[in-house]
Coordinates of C-alpha atoms in Angstrom, one line a residue:
X1 CA 0.0 0.1 0.4
X2 CA 1.0 3.6 -0.7
X3 CA 0.9 6.2 1.8
X4 CA 0.8 10.2 1.1
X5 CA 0.5 13.4 3.7
X6 CA -1.6 15.3 1.4
X7 CA -3.1 15.4 -1.8
X8 CA 0.1 17.7 -3.8
X9 CA 1.9 14.4 -4.8
X10 CA 2.5 13.7 -8.9
X11 CA 2.5 9.7 -7.6
X12 CA -0.6 9.6 -6.5
X13 CA -3.0 7.6 -8.4
X14 CA -5.0 9.4 -11.3
X15 CA -8.5 7.4 -11.5
X16 CA -9.4 5.9 -7.9
X17 CA -12.7 3.9 -5.8
X18 CA -12.5 5.7 -3.2
X19 CA -13.9 5.9 0.2
X20 CA -13.8 8.3 3.1
X21 CA -13.6 8.5 6.5
X22 CA -11.4 8.2 10.4
X23 CA -11.2 4.6 10.1
X24 CA -10.4 4.7 13.5
X25 CA -10.0 0.2 15.4
X26 CA -10.8 -0.4 11.5
X27 CA -13.3 -2.7 12.8
X28 CA -15.4 -5.5 10.8
X29 CA -17.6 -2.5 9.8
X30 CA -14.6 -0.6 8.1
X31 CA -12.9 -4.4 6.8
X32 CA -16.5 -4.9 4.8
X33 CA -16.8 -1.7 3.4
X34 CA -12.9 -2.1 2.5
X35 CA -13.8 -5.4 1.0
X36 CA -16.0 -3.9 -1.2
X37 CA -14.6 -1.2 -1.9
X38 CA -11.6 -3.7 -3.8
X39 CA -13.8 -5.8 -5.6
X40 CA -15.4 -2.3 -7.2
X41 CA -12.5 -1.2 -8.0
X42 CA -11.3 -4.8 -9.3
X43 CA -14.0 -4.1 -11.8
X44 CA -13.4 -0.9 -12.9
X45 CA -9.6 -1.3 -13.5
X46 CA -9.3 1.4 -10.8
X47 CA -6.6 1.7 -8.1
X48 CA -8.6 1.5 -4.9
X49 CA -7.7 4.4 -2.3
X50 CA -8.9 5.2 1.2
X51 CA -8.9 9.0 2.3
X52 CA -8.7 9.8 6.2
X53 CA -8.2 12.4 8.3
X54 CA -5.0 13.1 11.0
X55 CA -6.2 14.6 13.1
X56 CA -9.3 13.4 14.1
X57 CA -11.8 15.9 12.6
X58 CA -13.1 15.6 16.6
X59 CA -9.9 16.2 18.1
X60 CA -9.3 19.0 16.0
X61 CA -12.3 20.9 17.0
X62 CA -12.1 20.1 20.7
X63 CA -9.1 21.8 20.3
X64 CA -10.0 24.7 18.5
X65 CA -13.4 25.3 20.8
X66 CA -11.4 24.2 24.0
X67 CA -13.6 21.6 25.1
X68 CA -11.6 18.3 25.6
X69 CA -14.4 16.7 26.8
X70 CA -16.0 16.0 23.2
X71 CA -12.5 14.9 21.5
X72 CA -13.5 10.8 21.5
X73 CA -11.1 8.2 23.0
X74 CA -8.4 6.7 20.6
X75 CA -9.0 3.7 19.3
X76 CA -5.7 3.1 17.8
X77 CA -2.8 4.4 16.5
X78 CA -1.8 6.2 13.0
X79 CA 0.9 3.5 12.3
X80 CA -2.3 0.7 13.3
X81 CA -4.6 2.0 11.3
X82 CA -2.1 2.1 8.4
X83 CA -1.2 -1.3 8.9
X84 CA -4.6 -2.4 9.0
X85 CA -5.7 -0.9 5.7
X86 CA -2.9 -2.4 4.2
X87 CA -3.8 -5.7 5.6
X88 CA -7.0 -5.3 3.4
X89 CA -5.1 -5.1 0.2
X90 CA -6.2 -1.5 -0.2
X91 CA -3.0 0.1 -2.9
X92 CA -3.6 3.6 -1.2
X93 CA -4.0 5.0 1.5
X94 CA -4.6 9.8 1.8
X95 CA -3.9 11.3 4.9
X96 CA -5.3 14.5 4.8
X97 CA -4.7 16.7 7.5
X98 CA -7.6 18.5 8.8
X99 CA -7.3 22.3 8.9
X100 CA -9.0 24.9 9.4
X101 CA -9.3 25.3 5.6
X102 CA -10.8 22.4 5.3
X103 CA -13.2 22.9 8.0
X104 CA -14.1 25.7 6.4
X105 CA -14.4 24.0 3.1
X106 CA -18.1 23.9 1.3
X107 CA -19.3 20.7 0.4
X108 CA -18.7 21.0 -3.9
X109 CA -15.3 22.7 -2.8
X110 CA -14.6 19.5 -0.8
X111 CA -15.6 17.2 -3.6
X112 CA -15.0 19.3 -6.4
X113 CA -10.9 19.9 -5.5
X114 CA -10.2 16.9 -3.9
X115 CA -12.2 14.0 -4.6
X116 CA -12.7 14.6 -8.0
X117 CA -9.0 16.6 -8.7
X118 CA -6.5 15.8 -6.6
X119 CA -7.7 12.0 -6.1
X120 CA -9.4 10.8 -9.6
X121 CA -12.4 9.5 -7.9
X122 CA -14.9 8.0 -10.3
X123 CA -15.9 5.7 -8.1
X124 CA -17.1 7.0 -4.3
X125 CA -17.9 4.4 -1.9
X126 CA -19.9 5.9 1.9
X127 CA -21.7 4.6 5.3
X128 CA -25.1 5.1 6.2
X129 CA -24.0 8.4 8.1
X130 CA -21.5 9.5 5.9
X131 CA -21.3 13.8 6.7
X132 CA -18.8 16.1 5.0
X133 CA -17.8 20.2 4.4
X134 CA -18.8 23.0 6.4
X135 CA -20.4 22.6 9.3
X136 CA -21.3 18.2 8.3
X137 CA -23.2 20.5 5.8
X138 CA -23.2 17.7 3.1
X139 CA -24.7 14.3 3.0
X140 CA -24.9 11.0 0.7
X141 CA -28.3 13.0 -1.4
X142 CA -26.1 15.7 -1.7
X143 CA -23.1 13.7 -1.9
X144 CA -24.8 11.0 -5.4
X145 CA -25.9 14.6 -7.0
X146 CA -22.6 15.9 -7.1
X147 CA -21.1 12.5 -8.6
X148 CA -24.3 13.1 -11.6
X149 CA -22.9 16.5 -11.9
X150 CA -19.1 15.8 -11.9
X151 CA -18.8 12.2 -13.6
X152 CA -18.3 9.6 -10.5
X153 CA -20.9 7.2 -9.4
X154 CA -21.7 6.8 -5.4
X155 CA -23.0 4.3 -3.3
X156 CA -23.8 3.8 0.6
X157 CA -23.3 0.8 2.9
X158 CA -25.6 -0.1 5.4
X159 CA -24.6 -0.5 9.0
X160 CA -22.9 -3.6 9.3
X161 CA -24.4 -6.2 12.6
X162 CA -23.0 -8.4 14.2
X163 CA -25.5 -10.8 16.5
X164 CA -28.0 -7.7 15.8
X165 CA -25.4 -4.8 17.0
X166 CA -24.0 -2.4 14.9
X167 CA -20.6 -2.3 14.7
X168 CA -19.1 1.5 15.2
X169 CA -16.1 2.8 16.7
X170 CA -18.3 3.8 19.1
X171 CA -18.6 0.4 20.0
X172 CA -15.4 -0.4 20.2
X173 CA -14.5 2.4 22.6
X174 CA -17.4 1.7 24.9
X175 CA -16.1 -1.9 25.3
X176 CA -12.7 -1.0 25.5
X177 CA -13.5 1.8 28.2
X178 CA -15.5 -1.0 29.8
X179 CA -12.8 -3.4 29.9
X180 CA -15.4 -5.9 27.8
X181 CA -12.2 -7.3 25.8
X182 CA -13.5 -10.4 24.0
X183 CA -16.4 -7.7 22.7
X184 CA -13.9 -5.7 21.8
X185 CA -12.5 -8.0 19.9
X186 CA -15.7 -9.2 18.3
X187 CA -16.5 -6.4 16.6
X188 CA -12.2 -5.7 15.4
X189 CA -12.2 -8.9 14.1
X190 CA -9.0 -9.8 15.8
X191 CA -8.1 -9.1 19.3
X192 CA -7.1 -5.9 20.2
X193 CA -3.6 -4.5 20.1
X194 CA -0.7 -1.6 19.9
X195 CA 1.9 -1.8 17.7
X196 CA 5.2 0.5 17.7
X197 CA 9.2 1.0 18.7
X198 CA 10.5 -0.1 21.8
X199 CA 11.6 3.5 23.6
X200 CA 13.8 3.6 27.2
X201 CA 11.8 4.8 30.0
X202 CA 12.6 5.9 33.4
X203 CA 13.8 1.8 33.9
X204 CA 12.0 1.8 37.7
X205 CA 11.0 -1.2 37.3
X206 CA 14.5 -3.0 36.8
X207 CA 15.1 -1.9 40.3
X208 CA 11.6 -3.0 41.7
X209 CA 10.9 -6.8 42.7
X210 CA 14.2 -8.9 41.9
X211 CA 13.3 -11.5 43.7
X212 CA 9.5 -11.4 43.5
X213 CA 9.9 -11.9 39.4
X214 CA 12.2 -14.3 39.6
X215 CA 14.5 -12.4 37.5
X216 CA 18.3 -10.8 37.6
X217 CA 16.3 -7.2 36.1
X218 CA 13.6 -7.0 38.3
X219 CA 10.2 -5.9 36.0
X220 CA 12.1 -5.1 32.9
X221 CA 9.5 -3.3 30.5
X222 CA 9.2 -3.1 26.6
X223 CA 7.7 0.9 26.9
X224 CA 5.1 2.0 23.4
X225 CA 4.6 5.5 23.0
X226 CA 0.5 6.0 22.1
X227 CA 0.4 8.4 20.5
X228 CA -2.7 10.7 21.5
X229 CA -3.8 11.7 25.0
X230 CA -6.8 10.0 25.3
X231 CA -6.8 5.8 25.3
X232 CA -10.0 4.0 24.5
X233 CA -8.3 1.7 27.1
X234 CA -6.8 1.6 30.2
X235 CA -5.5 -0.4 33.1
X236 CA -3.6 -2.8 33.5
X237 CA -3.6 -6.1 30.9
X238 CA -3.2 -10.0 30.6
X239 CA -1.3 -9.4 26.8
X240 CA 0.3 -11.1 24.1
X241 CA 3.9 -9.8 22.9
X242 CA 4.6 -10.1 18.7
X243 CA 7.1 -9.2 17.7
X244 CA 10.0 -10.5 19.9
X245 CA 10.8 -14.4 19.1
X246 CA 9.1 -16.6 16.8
X247 CA 5.4 -17.4 19.1
X248 CA 4.0 -14.2 20.7
X249 CA 5.5 -13.8 24.6
X250 CA 3.2 -14.0 27.1
X251 CA 3.3 -10.8 29.5
X252 CA 1.6 -8.5 32.1
X253 CA 1.2 -4.4 30.9
X254 CA 0.0 -0.9 31.7
X255 CA -1.8 1.1 29.5
X256 CA -2.2 5.1 31.5
X257 CA -0.1 8.1 33.0
X258 CA 2.1 5.5 35.3
X259 CA 0.6 6.5 38.2
X260 CA 4.1 6.7 39.9
X261 CA 5.0 7.9 44.0
X262 CA 6.3 11.2 43.2
X263 CA 3.3 13.2 42.3
X264 CA 4.6 15.9 40.1
X265 CA 6.3 12.7 37.5
X266 CA 3.5 11.4 34.8
X267 CA 5.7 10.8 32.6
X268 CA 5.1 14.4 31.1
X269 CA 1.2 13.4 30.3
X270 CA 2.2 11.0 27.8
X271 CA 0.5 7.8 27.5
X272 CA 2.4 4.7 27.5
X273 CA 2.2 0.9 27.4
X274 CA 4.8 -0.1 29.5
X275 CA 4.6 -4.2 29.2
X276 CA 6.2 -6.8 31.2
X277 CA 7.1 -10.4 29.5
X278 CA 6.7 -13.3 31.8
X279 CA 9.0 -15.0 29.7
X280 CA 12.4 -13.2 28.3
X281 CA 13.9 -14.2 25.3
X282 CA 18.0 -14.9 26.5
X283 CA 19.3 -14.1 23.1
X284 CA 17.3 -10.3 23.4
X285 CA 20.0 -9.9 26.4
X286 CA 19.1 -7.1 28.4
X287 CA 18.9 -4.4 25.6
X288 CA 18.3 -5.9 22.9
X289 CA 14.5 -4.9 22.4
X290 CA 15.3 -1.3 22.1
X291 CA 14.3 -0.1 18.8
X292 CA 12.3 -3.0 17.5
X293 CA 8.5 -3.4 16.6
X294 CA 6.2 -5.1 18.6
X295 CA 2.8 -6.0 18.8
X296 CA 1.1 -5.8 22.0
X297 CA -2.2 -8.4 22.1
X298 CA -4.2 -6.9 25.1
X299 CA -5.9 -9.8 25.8
X300 CA -7.6 -9.7 29.3
X301 CA -8.4 -6.8 31.7
X302 CA -7.0 -7.2 34.8
X303 CA -7.5 -3.8 37.1
X304 CA -7.6 -0.2 36.5
X305 CA -4.5 1.6 37.3
X306 CA -4.0 2.6 41.2
X307 CA -1.9 5.1 42.8
X308 CA 0.2 2.7 45.0
X309 CA 1.2 4.4 47.9
X310 CA 4.5 3.0 48.8
X311 CA 7.9 0.7 46.1
X312 CA 6.9 -2.1 48.5
X313 CA 3.3 -1.7 48.2
X314 CA 4.5 -1.5 44.5
X315 CA 6.6 -4.2 43.8
X316 CA 3.2 -6.6 45.8
X317 CA 0.6 -5.1 43.5
X318 CA 3.0 -6.1 40.2
X319 CA 4.2 -9.2 41.8
X320 CA 0.3 -10.4 42.1
X321 CA -0.8 -9.5 38.3
X322 CA 1.8 -11.4 37.1
X323 CA 1.0 -14.0 39.2
X324 CA -2.9 -13.2 38.4
X325 CA -1.8 -13.3 34.8
X326 CA 0.5 -16.7 34.6
X327 CA -3.1 -18.1 36.6
X328 CA -5.2 -16.9 33.4
X329 CA -2.7 -18.6 30.3
X330 CA -2.6 -22.1 32.5
X331 CA -6.8 -21.4 32.1
X332 CA -6.3 -20.9 28.5
X333 CA -4.0 -24.4 27.8
X334 CA -5.6 -26.4 26.2
X335 CA -6.8 -30.4 28.8

């Protein structure tokens, strides 16, 4: 899949079958749209194209209006969204920066300048709740009218349901926020996961619980930066770690701002996914994971983040989480 930031690139496909959306989580409803888009693109001899936005339009308005409460919790990072779109065999994805200028575009101007002139749309597929243009004034009926005028076909896909439940990013967010990881996996069509490069942390885990962890370097963690201030999921999770060995490694992870013993040290407000592997590959040594790209699947939520009153309480809490995770994995093993 080719990826472009903005629409001013000479190598963009000249004629496309296009769909538009935020695609946060790339859930089963998104996957159904992408499958239909691929088929329609192939039958017409066009390149399949996804047009998405960064930041999320509601993130933009939350900041512009100084109303952080209206920003949606983020299911996935941009890296994960692009990976998931590529796994659905899309030819190209265009990330359109959501700015004041874009927010002010009329529906007609957005269609003529972006969809037709820049992206060469010949077929446009949208969801049943699609809105576009300044103040979300454009809807499917207007898009269909503009399509007839400007020479592209318009199609609409109805909601995708699983056991009578409409699959949407809002439903995925609700499941993650409530710790219903199996429900989230059913909506996504896969376990919920976060990926990224392993970065250096505070190395606090190495100082804690050497005897409790059974390893000479305490509770070593693999740290991933979740590049959004409001993740849909947070807390302590039982996880699988992919990308370090030929098989997934069991572990425990903390997703959030890492409550610490120092009230002023909340990691600068950054959200981190800190993962402790219950089994550490000797081939990696103590520093061998830094810089590697890993994917962490969040399988089961143990509890919300806890601010412990002391180092000893923190150590005991981590040790208990590890024991609970080992017991959970033991129950999953085939008889």
